[in-house]
């Protein structure tokens, strides 16, 4: 059965981008999101204004759609469990989401299915302040971290002492700092009949733990590419996952691939697929959750570079003239999420530039040019 009305928990830019794909597939999106000015409100057929963890609102959402999917994992899983089975079909299922929502449990699960992860341990509020013996370490909130919020790279004991002055005690994860050679990411999808597709592996660049740019494809060996694809296949199959996942990875100098994080939804590292591939990650998610066949993803050009337009000030500005300037760059596509308020680090939009064969080596310079216009 094809699903014509898809409910989405979360109404940020990911749901907004899914809205365009929905339109072209003839699918209506019904969105659960808290605010009138959330990006996806403008592209939804209907909206339930409620926090994402409001299960009563999700019960109402369920009456308006054929299937419910997610653009955000900040949900109340236990409250949703009470709804599952009562005419509500979640895709991915709540069982598939369950091991992924808490970063510590996610690491345990990945280890259990045989995937390599950085060495890690949990910290309870009681044991939190005991300093590790080796530095650097990475301290992470187990839940609700995003865009580097809740992730702290601590170089020494002094950093460790200092961080606890500003942190609320809570459950945290502490892990080894991985001296990676590259950060990689990949988008993959699976549908209900078990078809799996894996997008090209990309390289991501973070500054202060926030993604600045993505170069697709990553410049890696065939062996590394195959390792990443095998990770994606194992994960989706083990979880019996239906939908799209974003997988973030570390590549070390000796060609080991460690999984850093799984996002059980579309992901910033896959935004390049909108303009750069024959099928975007957003259409892929809708196909996967609506029982449509998946399409094998390929590049439209030799590659792409995607640059996030991050807020750099507190302002209410639509940055119109900068956007016009950016869109005049050859083969550049500007996506503006329509957020009304800017603050430092907030993702306001992104630009994708399609690259010819002879431009792949210049992706970094092209990204520099875009950033010099945006951050000037
Ligand atoms: P978030 O969920 O906020 O995106 P991540 O766990 O993805 O947090 O971390 C954000 C960034 O911090 C990563 O992309 C990477 O650059 C850096 N980072 C996170 N964990 C480690 C680690 N164990 N070793 C080295 N760098 C790390």
Coordinates of C-alpha atoms and ligand atoms in Angstrom, one line a residue:
X1 CA 0.0 0.0 0.0
X2 CA 1.3 3.4 -0.9
X3 CA 1.2 6.0 1.9
X4 CA -0.2 9.3 0.8
X5 CA -0.2 11.2 4.0
X6 CA 3.1 11.1 6.0
X7 CA 3.3 12.5 9.5
X8 CA 6.6 14.0 10.5
X9 CA 7.7 14.6 14.1
X10 CA 9.7 17.8 13.9
X11 CA 9.3 20.8 11.7
X12 CA 12.8 22.2 11.2
X13 CA 14.8 22.5 8.0
X14 CA 14.9 18.8 7.4
X15 CA 11.2 18.5 7.3
X16 CA 11.1 21.7 5.2
X17 CA 13.4 20.0 2.6
X18 CA 11.3 16.9 2.8
X19 CA 8.3 19.0 1.9
X20 CA 9.6 19.7 -1.6
X21 CA 10.2 16.0 -2.2
X22 CA 6.7 15.2 -0.9
X23 CA 5.2 17.6 -3.3
X24 CA 6.9 16.0 -6.3
X25 CA 5.8 12.5 -5.1
X26 CA 2.2 13.6 -4.5
X27 CA 2.5 13.0 -0.8
X28 CA 1.1 15.3 1.9
X29 CA 3.1 16.1 5.0
X30 CA 1.5 16.6 8.3
X31 CA 4.0 18.0 10.7
X32 CA 4.1 18.1 14.6
X33 CA 6.2 21.1 15.6
X34 CA 6.0 23.6 18.4
X35 CA 6.2 27.0 16.7
X36 CA 4.3 28.9 14.0
X37 CA 7.6 30.1 12.4
X38 CA 9.3 26.7 12.2
X39 CA 10.6 26.2 8.7
X40 CA 8.4 23.2 7.6
X41 CA 5.1 24.9 8.6
X42 CA 5.1 26.7 5.2
X43 CA 5.3 23.4 3.3
X44 CA 3.0 21.2 5.4
X45 CA -0.5 20.2 4.3
X46 CA -1.5 20.4 8.0
X47 CA 0.4 21.2 11.3
X48 CA -0.1 20.1 14.9
X49 CA 1.5 22.7 17.0
X50 CA 3.0 20.9 19.9
X51 CA 6.4 20.0 21.4
X52 CA 8.0 16.9 19.8
X53 CA 7.8 14.9 23.0
X54 CA 4.1 15.5 23.3
X55 CA 2.7 12.0 22.8
X56 CA -0.9 13.1 23.0
X57 CA -0.3 15.4 20.1
X58 CA 1.3 12.5 18.2
X59 CA -1.8 10.4 18.9
X60 CA -3.8 13.2 17.1
X61 CA -1.2 13.3 14.3
X62 CA -1.7 9.6 13.9
X63 CA -5.4 10.2 13.1
X64 CA -4.4 12.4 10.2
X65 CA -1.8 10.3 8.4
X66 CA -1.0 6.8 7.1
X67 CA 2.5 6.6 8.6
X68 CA 4.7 8.6 11.0
X69 CA 8.3 9.3 10.5
X70 CA 10.9 11.5 12.2
X71 CA 13.1 14.5 11.4
X72 CA 14.3 14.8 15.0
X73 CA 15.0 12.2 17.6
X74 CA 14.2 14.4 20.7
X75 CA 11.1 12.3 21.4
X76 CA 9.6 10.6 24.4
X77 CA 10.0 7.0 23.2
X78 CA 8.2 5.4 26.2
X79 CA 5.2 7.6 25.7
X80 CA 5.1 6.8 22.0
X81 CA 5.2 3.1 22.8
X82 CA 1.8 3.4 24.3
X83 CA 0.5 4.5 20.9
X84 CA 2.3 2.0 18.8
X85 CA 0.0 -0.7 17.5
X86 CA -3.1 1.5 17.9
X87 CA -3.4 2.3 14.2
X88 CA -0.1 4.1 14.3
X89 CA 2.7 2.9 12.1
X90 CA 6.1 4.4 13.0
X91 CA 8.8 4.2 10.4
X92 CA 11.5 3.7 11.6
X93 CA 9.9 1.5 14.3
X94 CA 10.3 2.5 17.9
X95 CA 12.3 -0.7 18.4
X96 CA 14.7 0.4 15.7
X97 CA 15.0 3.9 17.3
X98 CA 15.4 2.6 20.9
X99 CA 19.1 1.8 20.9
X100 CA 20.0 5.0 19.1
X101 CA 18.6 7.8 21.2
X102 CA 21.1 7.8 24.0
X103 CA 24.7 8.2 22.9
X104 CA 26.0 5.7 25.5
X105 CA 23.4 3.1 24.6
X106 CA 24.1 3.7 21.0
X107 CA 27.8 3.0 21.5
X108 CA 27.0 -0.2 23.4
X109 CA 24.6 -1.3 20.6
X110 CA 27.1 -0.6 17.8
X111 CA 29.7 -2.7 19.7
X112 CA 27.2 -5.5 20.1
X113 CA 26.6 -5.7 16.4
X114 CA 30.3 -5.8 15.7
X115 CA 31.0 -2.2 14.6
X116 CA 34.1 -0.3 15.9
X117 CA 33.6 2.8 18.0
X118 CA 35.9 5.0 20.1
X119 CA 36.7 3.7 23.6
X120 CA 34.0 5.0 25.9
X121 CA 32.5 4.9 29.3
X122 CA 29.5 6.4 31.0
X123 CA 29.5 8.9 33.9
X124 CA 26.7 9.1 36.3
X125 CA 26.1 12.4 38.3
X126 CA 27.8 10.7 41.3
X127 CA 31.0 9.6 39.4
X128 CA 31.1 12.6 37.1
X129 CA 33.8 14.7 38.7
X130 CA 36.5 12.0 38.9
X131 CA 39.1 13.1 36.4
X132 CA 40.3 10.6 33.8
X133 CA 44.0 9.8 33.9
X134 CA 44.6 10.4 30.2
X135 CA 43.9 13.5 28.1
X136 CA 42.6 14.6 25.7
X137 CA 39.1 13.2 26.2
X138 CA 35.7 14.0 24.8
X139 CA 32.8 14.5 27.2
X140 CA 29.3 14.3 25.7
X141 CA 25.7 14.6 27.0
X142 CA 24.0 11.3 26.5
X143 CA 20.9 12.9 25.1
X144 CA 19.7 16.0 23.3
X145 CA 23.2 17.0 22.0
X146 CA 23.3 18.5 18.5
X147 CA 25.6 20.6 16.4
X148 CA 28.3 20.3 19.0
X149 CA 26.0 21.4 21.9
X150 CA 26.7 19.0 24.7
X151 CA 30.1 17.8 23.2
X152 CA 33.3 19.1 24.9
X153 CA 36.8 18.3 23.9
X154 CA 39.0 18.5 27.0
X155 CA 42.7 18.8 26.6
X156 CA 43.8 18.5 30.2
X157 CA 42.8 18.2 33.9
X158 CA 42.2 22.0 34.1
X159 CA 39.7 21.9 31.2
X160 CA 38.0 18.9 33.0
X161 CA 37.8 20.9 36.3
X162 CA 36.5 24.0 34.5
X163 CA 33.8 22.2 32.5
X164 CA 32.1 21.0 35.7
X165 CA 31.7 24.6 36.8
X166 CA 29.3 25.2 33.9
X167 CA 27.7 21.8 33.5
X168 CA 24.5 20.7 35.2
X169 CA 25.2 17.2 36.6
X170 CA 23.6 14.7 34.4
X171 CA 24.3 11.5 32.6
X172 CA 27.3 11.9 30.4
X173 CA 29.5 9.8 28.2
X174 CA 33.3 10.2 28.2
X175 CA 35.4 8.8 25.4
X176 CA 38.9 8.8 23.9
X177 CA 39.8 11.6 21.6
X178 CA 40.3 10.0 18.2
X179 CA 43.2 11.6 16.3
X180 CA 41.3 11.1 13.0
X181 CA 42.8 11.7 9.6
X182 CA 39.4 12.5 8.1
X183 CA 35.8 12.7 9.3
X184 CA 33.5 10.8 6.9
X185 CA 29.8 10.5 6.7
X186 CA 27.3 8.5 4.7
X187 CA 23.5 8.4 4.1
X188 CA 21.8 5.1 3.7
X189 CA 18.2 3.9 3.5
X190 CA 16.2 0.8 3.9
X191 CA 12.6 0.0 3.1
X192 CA 10.1 -2.5 4.5
X193 CA 11.0 -5.2 2.0
X194 CA 14.7 -5.0 3.0
X195 CA 16.1 -3.1 0.0
X196 CA 19.2 -1.1 1.1
X197 CA 20.8 1.8 -0.8
X198 CA 24.0 3.6 0.3
X199 CA 24.9 7.1 -1.0
X200 CA 28.5 8.1 -1.8
X201 CA 30.8 8.5 1.2
X202 CA 31.5 12.2 1.9
X203 CA 34.1 14.0 3.9
X204 CA 32.8 16.5 6.5
X205 CA 34.7 19.4 8.1
X206 CA 33.8 20.5 11.6
X207 CA 34.8 23.7 13.4
X208 CA 34.0 23.9 17.1
X209 CA 32.2 20.7 16.7
X210 CA 29.8 22.2 14.1
X211 CA 29.8 21.0 10.5
X212 CA 31.1 23.8 8.1
X213 CA 31.4 22.0 4.8
X214 CA 30.9 18.6 3.1
X215 CA 32.9 17.4 0.1
X216 CA 31.3 14.6 -1.9
X217 CA 32.7 12.2 -2.8
X218 CA 35.4 11.8 -0.1
X219 CA 38.9 11.2 -1.4
X220 CA 39.3 7.7 0.1
X221 CA 40.5 4.3 -1.0
X222 CA 38.1 1.7 -2.4
X223 CA 38.8 -0.4 0.7
X224 CA 37.7 2.4 3.1
X225 CA 34.6 3.0 0.9
X226 CA 33.7 -0.7 1.1
X227 CA 34.2 -0.7 4.9
X228 CA 31.8 2.3 5.2
X229 CA 29.2 0.6 3.0
X230 CA 29.5 -2.6 5.0
X231 CA 28.9 -0.6 8.2
X232 CA 25.7 1.0 6.7
X233 CA 24.4 -2.4 5.5
X234 CA 25.1 -4.1 8.9
X235 CA 23.4 -1.3 10.8
X236 CA 20.3 -1.0 8.8
X237 CA 19.8 -4.7 8.5
X238 CA 20.4 -5.5 12.2
X239 CA 18.0 -2.7 13.2
X240 CA 15.4 -3.7 10.6
X241 CA 15.4 0.0 10.0
X242 CA 12.9 1.6 7.7
X243 CA 13.8 5.1 6.6
X244 CA 17.1 7.1 6.2
X245 CA 20.1 7.2 8.5
X246 CA 23.1 9.5 8.6
X247 CA 26.2 7.8 9.8
X248 CA 29.2 9.9 11.0
X249 CA 32.6 8.2 11.1
X250 CA 36.3 8.7 11.9
X251 CA 38.9 7.5 9.5
X252 CA 42.3 7.0 11.3
X253 CA 45.8 7.0 9.8
X254 CA 45.9 3.2 9.7
X255 CA 42.6 3.1 7.7
X256 CA 40.5 2.0 10.6
X257 CA 36.9 3.3 10.4
X258 CA 35.2 4.0 13.7
X259 CA 31.5 5.0 14.0
X260 CA 31.1 8.3 15.8
X261 CA 27.4 8.8 15.6
X262 CA 24.1 7.5 14.0
X263 CA 21.3 10.0 13.2
X264 CA 18.1 8.0 12.7
X265 CA 16.9 10.4 10.0
X266 CA 18.1 12.6 7.2
X267 CA 21.3 14.5 8.0
X268 CA 23.2 17.6 7.3
X269 CA 26.0 15.6 5.6
X270 CA 23.4 14.5 3.0
X271 CA 22.1 18.0 2.0
X272 CA 24.4 17.8 -1.1
X273 CA 22.0 15.1 -2.5
X274 CA 19.3 17.7 -3.1
X275 CA 21.2 19.2 -6.1
X276 CA 24.0 16.8 -6.5
X277 CA 22.3 13.4 -6.9
X278 CA 19.5 11.8 -9.0
X279 CA 17.5 11.4 -5.8
X280 CA 17.7 13.4 -2.6
X281 CA 17.9 12.0 0.9
X282 CA 14.5 13.5 1.5
X283 CA 12.8 11.8 -1.4
X284 CA 14.6 8.6 -0.3
X285 CA 13.1 8.8 3.2
X286 CA 9.6 9.4 1.8
X287 CA 10.0 6.4 -0.6
X288 CA 11.3 4.2 2.2
X289 CA 8.5 5.0 4.6
X290 CA 5.8 4.9 2.0
X291 CA 6.5 1.5 0.5
X292 CA 7.9 2.9 -2.7
X293 CA 10.9 1.2 -4.4
X294 CA 14.2 2.8 -3.5
X295 CA 16.3 4.3 -6.3
X296 CA 20.0 3.7 -6.5
X297 CA 21.7 7.1 -5.8
X298 CA 24.3 8.5 -8.3
X299 CA 25.9 11.9 -8.8
X300 CA 24.7 14.3 -11.4
X301 CA 28.2 15.7 -11.8
X302 CA 31.7 14.6 -10.8
X303 CA 31.0 15.7 -7.2
X304 CA 29.7 18.5 -5.0
X305 CA 30.7 20.8 -2.2
X306 CA 28.1 21.8 0.4
X307 CA 28.7 24.8 2.7
X308 CA 26.5 25.5 5.7
X309 CA 25.4 29.1 6.1
X310 CA 25.8 29.4 9.9
X311 CA 24.6 32.4 11.9
X312 CA 27.4 34.6 13.1
X313 CA 25.4 37.3 15.0
X314 CA 22.2 37.8 16.9
X315 CA 19.9 39.4 14.3
X316 CA 16.6 39.4 12.5
X317 CA 17.8 39.6 9.0
X318 CA 17.1 37.5 5.8
X319 CA 20.6 38.4 4.4
X320 CA 19.0 38.9 1.0
X321 CA 21.9 40.6 -0.7
X322 CA 24.4 38.0 0.4
X323 CA 22.1 35.2 -0.9
X324 CA 21.8 36.9 -4.3
X325 CA 25.6 37.2 -4.4
X326 CA 26.0 33.5 -3.5
X327 CA 23.4 32.4 -6.1
X328 CA 25.3 34.2 -8.9
X329 CA 28.2 31.8 -8.5
X330 CA 28.3 29.3 -11.3
X331 CA 26.5 26.0 -10.6
X332 CA 25.7 27.1 -7.0
X333 CA 22.3 26.4 -5.4
X334 CA 21.3 28.4 -2.4
X335 CA 18.8 26.9 0.1
X336 CA 17.5 29.4 2.7
X337 CA 15.5 27.8 5.5
X338 CA 13.4 30.9 6.2
X339 CA 14.3 31.2 9.9
X340 CA 13.4 34.6 11.2
X341 CA 16.1 34.8 13.9
X342 CA 19.8 34.4 13.5
X343 CA 22.2 33.5 16.3
X344 CA 25.9 32.4 16.2
X345 CA 26.2 28.8 15.0
X346 CA 22.5 28.4 14.0
X347 CA 22.0 26.7 10.6
X348 CA 20.2 29.3 8.4
X349 CA 20.8 27.7 5.0
X350 CA 23.3 26.0 2.8
X351 CA 24.9 26.3 -0.6
X352 CA 25.7 23.4 -2.9
X353 CA 28.1 23.8 -5.8
X354 CA 28.3 21.1 -8.5
X355 CA 31.8 20.3 -9.5
X356 CA 33.2 19.2 -12.8
X357 CA 35.9 16.5 -13.0
X358 CA 38.7 19.1 -13.2
X359 CA 37.3 21.0 -10.2
X360 CA 37.3 18.2 -7.6
X361 CA 40.6 19.3 -6.2
X362 CA 39.4 22.9 -5.9
X363 CA 36.4 22.1 -3.7
X364 CA 38.2 23.6 -0.7
X365 CA 38.8 26.9 -2.5
X366 CA 35.3 27.1 -3.8
X367 CA 34.0 26.6 -0.2
X368 CA 36.5 29.3 1.0
X369 CA 35.0 31.7 -1.6
X370 CA 31.5 31.1 -0.4
X371 CA 32.4 31.5 3.2
X372 CA 34.3 34.7 2.5
X373 CA 31.0 36.1 1.0
X374 CA 28.8 34.8 3.8
X375 CA 31.0 35.7 6.8
X376 CA 32.2 39.1 5.6
Ligands
LIG1 P1 26.8 16.2 17.9 O1 25.9 15.1 18.2 O2 26.6 17.4 18.6 O3 27.0 16.5 16.4 P2 29.3 14.7 17.8 O4 29.5 13.5 18.6 O5 29.0 14.4 16.3 O6 28.2 15.7 18.4 O7 30.6 15.5 17.8 C1 30.8 16.7 17.1 C2 32.2 16.8 16.6 O8 33.1 16.7 17.7 C3 32.6 15.6 15.7 O9 32.2 15.8 14.3 C4 34.1 15.7 15.8 O10 34.7 16.7 15.0 C5 34.3 16.0 17.3 N1 34.4 14.8 18.1 C6 33.3 14.1 18.7 N2 33.7 13.0 19.3 C7 35.1 12.9 19.1 C8 36.1 12.0 19.5 N3 35.8 10.9 20.2 N4 37.3 12.2 19.0 C9 37.7 13.3 18.3 N5 36.8 14.2 17.9 C10 35.5 14.1 18.3

